XYZ file of C-alpha atoms in Angstrom:
280
model
C 2.941 1.126 15.924
C 2.302 2.948 19.187
C 2.865 3.041 22.930
C 5.972 1.555 24.503
C 6.183 -1.549 22.325
C 6.241 0.332 18.984
C 7.304 -2.106 16.194
C 7.295 -5.016 18.641
C 3.652 -4.154 19.290
C 2.964 -4.239 15.559
C 4.338 -7.773 15.368
C 2.252 -8.861 18.368
C -0.867 -7.362 16.789
C -0.207 -9.088 13.467
C 0.254 -12.415 15.263
C -3.059 -11.915 17.077
C -4.742 -11.944 13.636
C -2.775 -15.059 12.537
C -1.214 -12.840 9.874
C 2.004 -13.848 8.130
C 2.951 -10.288 7.173
C 1.825 -6.765 8.029
C 2.030 -3.126 7.012
C 2.920 -0.274 9.336
C 3.673 3.437 9.387
C 6.905 4.710 10.960
C 4.789 7.382 12.678
C 1.403 9.050 12.316
C 0.489 9.139 8.589
C -0.916 12.677 8.844
C 2.195 14.423 10.205
C 6.008 14.422 10.175
C 6.603 13.700 13.869
C 8.814 10.637 14.228
C 10.544 8.897 17.132
C 14.236 7.983 16.872
C 14.867 4.504 15.444
C 16.476 3.571 18.786
C 13.048 3.854 20.471
C 11.146 1.639 18.023
C 12.165 -1.738 19.542
C 13.293 -2.975 16.139
C 15.572 -5.788 17.331
C 12.928 -7.185 19.681
C 10.410 -7.036 16.823
C 12.771 -8.860 14.483
C 13.372 -11.599 17.057
C 9.623 -12.180 17.485
C 9.132 -12.164 13.708
C 11.857 -14.763 13.247
C 10.315 -16.924 15.974
C 7.008 -16.906 14.097
C 8.463 -17.152 10.580
C 7.425 -13.652 9.453
C 9.905 -12.542 6.806
C 11.410 -9.068 7.103
C 11.625 -9.026 3.297
C 7.824 -9.225 3.084
C 7.094 -6.374 5.482
C 5.326 -3.382 3.951
C 5.760 0.185 5.168
C 3.335 2.907 4.080
C 4.613 6.433 3.518
C 2.602 9.225 5.205
C -0.328 10.719 3.305
C 1.066 14.241 3.575
C 3.714 13.508 0.940
C 2.577 14.970 -2.397
C 5.320 14.957 -5.020
C 2.832 16.095 -7.697
C 2.069 19.486 -6.139
C 3.585 22.281 -8.231
C 1.120 24.897 -6.967
C 2.718 25.165 -3.526
C 6.503 25.016 -3.650
C 6.739 24.380 0.096
C 4.456 21.324 -0.179
C 6.673 19.794 -2.862
C 9.852 20.596 -0.917
C 8.410 19.013 2.251
C 7.432 15.936 0.235
C 10.952 15.496 -1.122
C 12.762 16.084 2.168
C 10.406 13.941 4.226
C 10.372 11.080 1.719
C 14.181 11.082 1.806
C 14.050 10.774 5.592
C 11.386 8.089 5.400
C 13.513 5.977 3.040
C 16.393 6.252 5.511
C 14.136 5.147 8.389
C 12.789 2.152 6.459
C 16.351 1.239 5.493
C 17.463 1.458 9.142
C 14.576 -0.769 10.243
C 15.592 -3.331 7.622
C 12.428 -3.366 5.508
C 12.561 -2.899 1.757
C 8.995 -2.069 0.561
C 7.679 1.469 0.992
C 4.220 2.198 -0.452
C 3.694 5.733 -1.726
C 0.610 7.528 -3.052
C 1.952 9.089 -6.281
C 0.299 12.445 -5.570
C -2.325 14.919 -6.757
C -1.641 17.640 -9.337
C -4.003 20.127 -7.604
C -5.465 21.438 -10.902
C -2.048 21.976 -12.525
C -2.829 19.181 -15.001
C -1.842 15.555 -15.460
C 1.296 16.200 -17.510
C 2.687 18.751 -15.046
C 1.863 16.539 -12.069
C 3.470 13.430 -13.537
C 6.658 15.368 -14.341
C 6.744 16.697 -10.776
C 6.511 13.141 -9.400
C 9.357 12.079 -11.694
C 11.482 15.040 -10.578
C 10.799 14.280 -6.928
C 11.669 10.606 -7.228
C 14.872 11.523 -9.075
C 15.781 13.700 -6.077
C 15.143 11.093 -3.373
C 16.343 7.831 -4.917
C 19.957 6.734 -4.529
C 21.829 3.863 -6.231
C 22.834 2.153 -2.985
C 19.419 2.038 -1.269
C 17.727 -1.317 -0.684
C 14.275 0.209 -0.199
C 11.938 0.084 -3.172
C 9.231 2.728 -3.564
C 5.926 1.068 -4.475
C 3.649 3.473 -6.338
C 0.083 2.698 -5.324
C -2.760 2.429 -7.815
C -5.227 5.197 -6.947
C -9.018 5.585 -7.244
C -8.911 8.913 -9.091
C -10.704 11.166 -6.632
C -9.994 14.845 -7.119
C -6.771 15.337 -9.066
C -5.117 12.071 -7.994
C -2.510 10.590 -10.316
C -1.617 6.918 -10.626
C -5.173 5.950 -11.535
C -4.111 4.074 -14.686
C -1.328 1.620 -15.383
C -0.217 3.904 -18.196
C 0.389 6.784 -15.765
C 2.398 4.556 -13.440
C 4.366 3.152 -16.380
C 5.142 6.690 -17.561
C 6.552 7.618 -14.148
C 8.651 4.462 -13.928
C 9.993 4.814 -17.473
C 11.169 8.384 -16.847
C 12.744 7.967 -13.415
C 16.503 7.530 -13.662
C 16.798 4.798 -11.008
C 13.699 2.920 -12.149
C 15.039 -0.312 -10.642
C 14.159 1.208 -7.236
C 10.462 1.395 -8.153
C 7.620 -1.108 -7.976
C 3.850 -0.863 -7.635
C 1.221 -1.696 -5.038
C -2.141 -2.817 -6.393
C -5.149 -1.735 -4.321
C -8.365 -3.623 -5.144
C -10.732 -0.872 -3.947
C -8.773 1.756 -5.856
C -8.639 -0.333 -9.040
C -12.390 -0.946 -8.849
C -13.165 2.717 -8.164
C -10.814 3.744 -10.978
C -12.924 1.680 -13.399
C -11.096 -1.639 -13.725
C -13.201 -4.823 -13.807
C -11.796 -7.076 -11.086
C -13.960 -10.046 -12.104
C -11.422 -10.669 -14.882
C -8.344 -10.191 -12.737
C -6.027 -12.190 -14.962
C -6.771 -9.698 -17.725
C -5.791 -6.902 -15.330
C -2.547 -8.730 -14.528
C -1.920 -9.076 -18.262
C -2.346 -5.308 -18.624
C 0.047 -4.723 -15.729
C 2.563 -7.081 -17.308
C 2.346 -5.356 -20.686
C 2.633 -1.798 -19.364
C 4.740 -2.082 -16.209
C 5.900 -5.661 -15.720
C 4.347 -8.131 -13.298
C 7.672 -8.424 -11.475
C 7.155 -4.880 -10.204
C 4.006 -5.835 -8.244
C 5.519 -6.031 -4.760
C 2.454 -5.495 -2.534
C -1.335 -5.710 -2.777
C -3.964 -3.981 -0.655
C -7.012 -6.221 -0.414
C -10.144 -4.149 0.195
C -13.784 -4.249 -0.796
C -15.392 -0.992 -2.001
C -18.476 0.915 -0.873
C -18.865 2.330 -4.383
C -19.782 1.081 -7.827
C -17.072 0.418 -10.404
C -15.649 3.646 -11.800
C -16.990 5.893 -9.014
C -13.544 7.462 -8.338
C -14.377 7.823 -4.627
C -12.020 5.539 -2.655
C -14.166 4.313 0.238
C -13.023 0.955 1.582
C -15.488 -1.695 2.759
C -15.098 -4.933 4.693
C -14.393 -8.085 2.715
C -17.552 -9.370 1.041
C -19.746 -6.461 2.120
C -19.026 -4.148 -0.808
C -19.431 -3.822 -4.535
C -16.468 -6.075 -5.378
C -17.631 -9.035 -3.331
C -15.970 -11.950 -1.564
C -15.794 -14.319 -4.525
C -13.818 -11.877 -6.668
C -11.482 -10.861 -3.830
C -10.920 -14.498 -2.833
C -9.819 -15.333 -6.377
C -7.407 -12.379 -6.321
C -5.888 -13.453 -2.984
C -5.378 -17.000 -4.265
C -4.195 -16.061 -7.772
C -1.063 -18.177 -8.369
C 0.604 -15.336 -10.301
C 0.682 -13.334 -7.053
C 1.539 -16.203 -4.711
C 4.633 -14.591 -3.199
C 3.346 -11.009 -3.042
C 2.423 -9.758 0.479
C -1.279 -8.951 0.765
C -2.495 -6.328 3.220
C -6.007 -5.674 4.528
C -7.045 -2.020 4.927
C -10.696 -2.607 5.731
C -12.738 -0.545 8.250
C -12.931 -1.389 11.938
C -16.262 -2.875 13.066
C -17.634 -1.563 16.381
C -14.198 -0.187 17.188
C -12.386 -3.471 16.549
C -10.115 -4.667 13.764
C -11.785 -7.381 11.633
C -8.536 -8.742 10.231
C -8.453 -12.083 12.025
C -11.934 -12.966 10.742
C -11.206 -11.656 7.240
C -7.997 -13.676 7.042
C -9.982 -16.749 8.117
C -12.434 -16.106 5.264
C -9.624 -16.318 2.737
C -8.031 -19.327 4.410
C -11.372 -21.171 4.404
C -12.564 -19.812 1.026
C -15.845 -18.961 2.764
C -17.613 -15.624 3.252
C -18.510 -14.802 6.879
C -21.902 -13.137 6.565
C -22.126 -12.561 10.334
C -18.990 -10.408 10.587
C -20.908 -7.104 10.625
C -23.810 -8.271 12.779
C -23.864 -6.861 16.287
């Protein structure tokens, strides 16, 4: 979302990939600078989405990376996270979307228990009964002191947040793989999610291959079919009937400065790996 077209430009870009949904940031993910909603061309974007049958309900917004609700070491970092997440929820609400993906946070050597409680406290501060936006806690790879690397951690957060009906999760295939989960038996993973969290809380999926071996805890995304997960496994995940209505988002690396999303979407539509995608 950039330039003069802003959200309208996001819709145009998604359509250029033949996508039926997309994910966007309300501003740069590394800072708190944001344009007024009036400058985002929201109504024009909605009109173009309706024309091309892209549902506003399926749009995914990603919260900025600078939000860290788990940081108890620096009070100002936690306070910024709470205040900015509140503002971000309001912006997503004003746009009309309802799915906001959030990295749970890193405890910065304070320990898992302390970090999880800090996330719970932060979510209790920002959530309100009348909001339509749901916060989707993303499954993380476990690099550094990241939390949200297991379904049990995510379940613990959800169980202890007062307005838990405002929470869902976002599965990330690269992160799950790097966290140690075996994606070749994805139905077993979905069973685990259902038992610990509830499958109805899976409201978005990031579809990414991984540059690293299973359990590496490194979080380095790779293009579809060119990583350690592989096309066959990812294709089965995309077409899993239990996730039929869940929006699926590609976060794979650009190739020679260009987005590969149109070609990667075609792979999944055709159930065929494109082994020439990364050839110059």
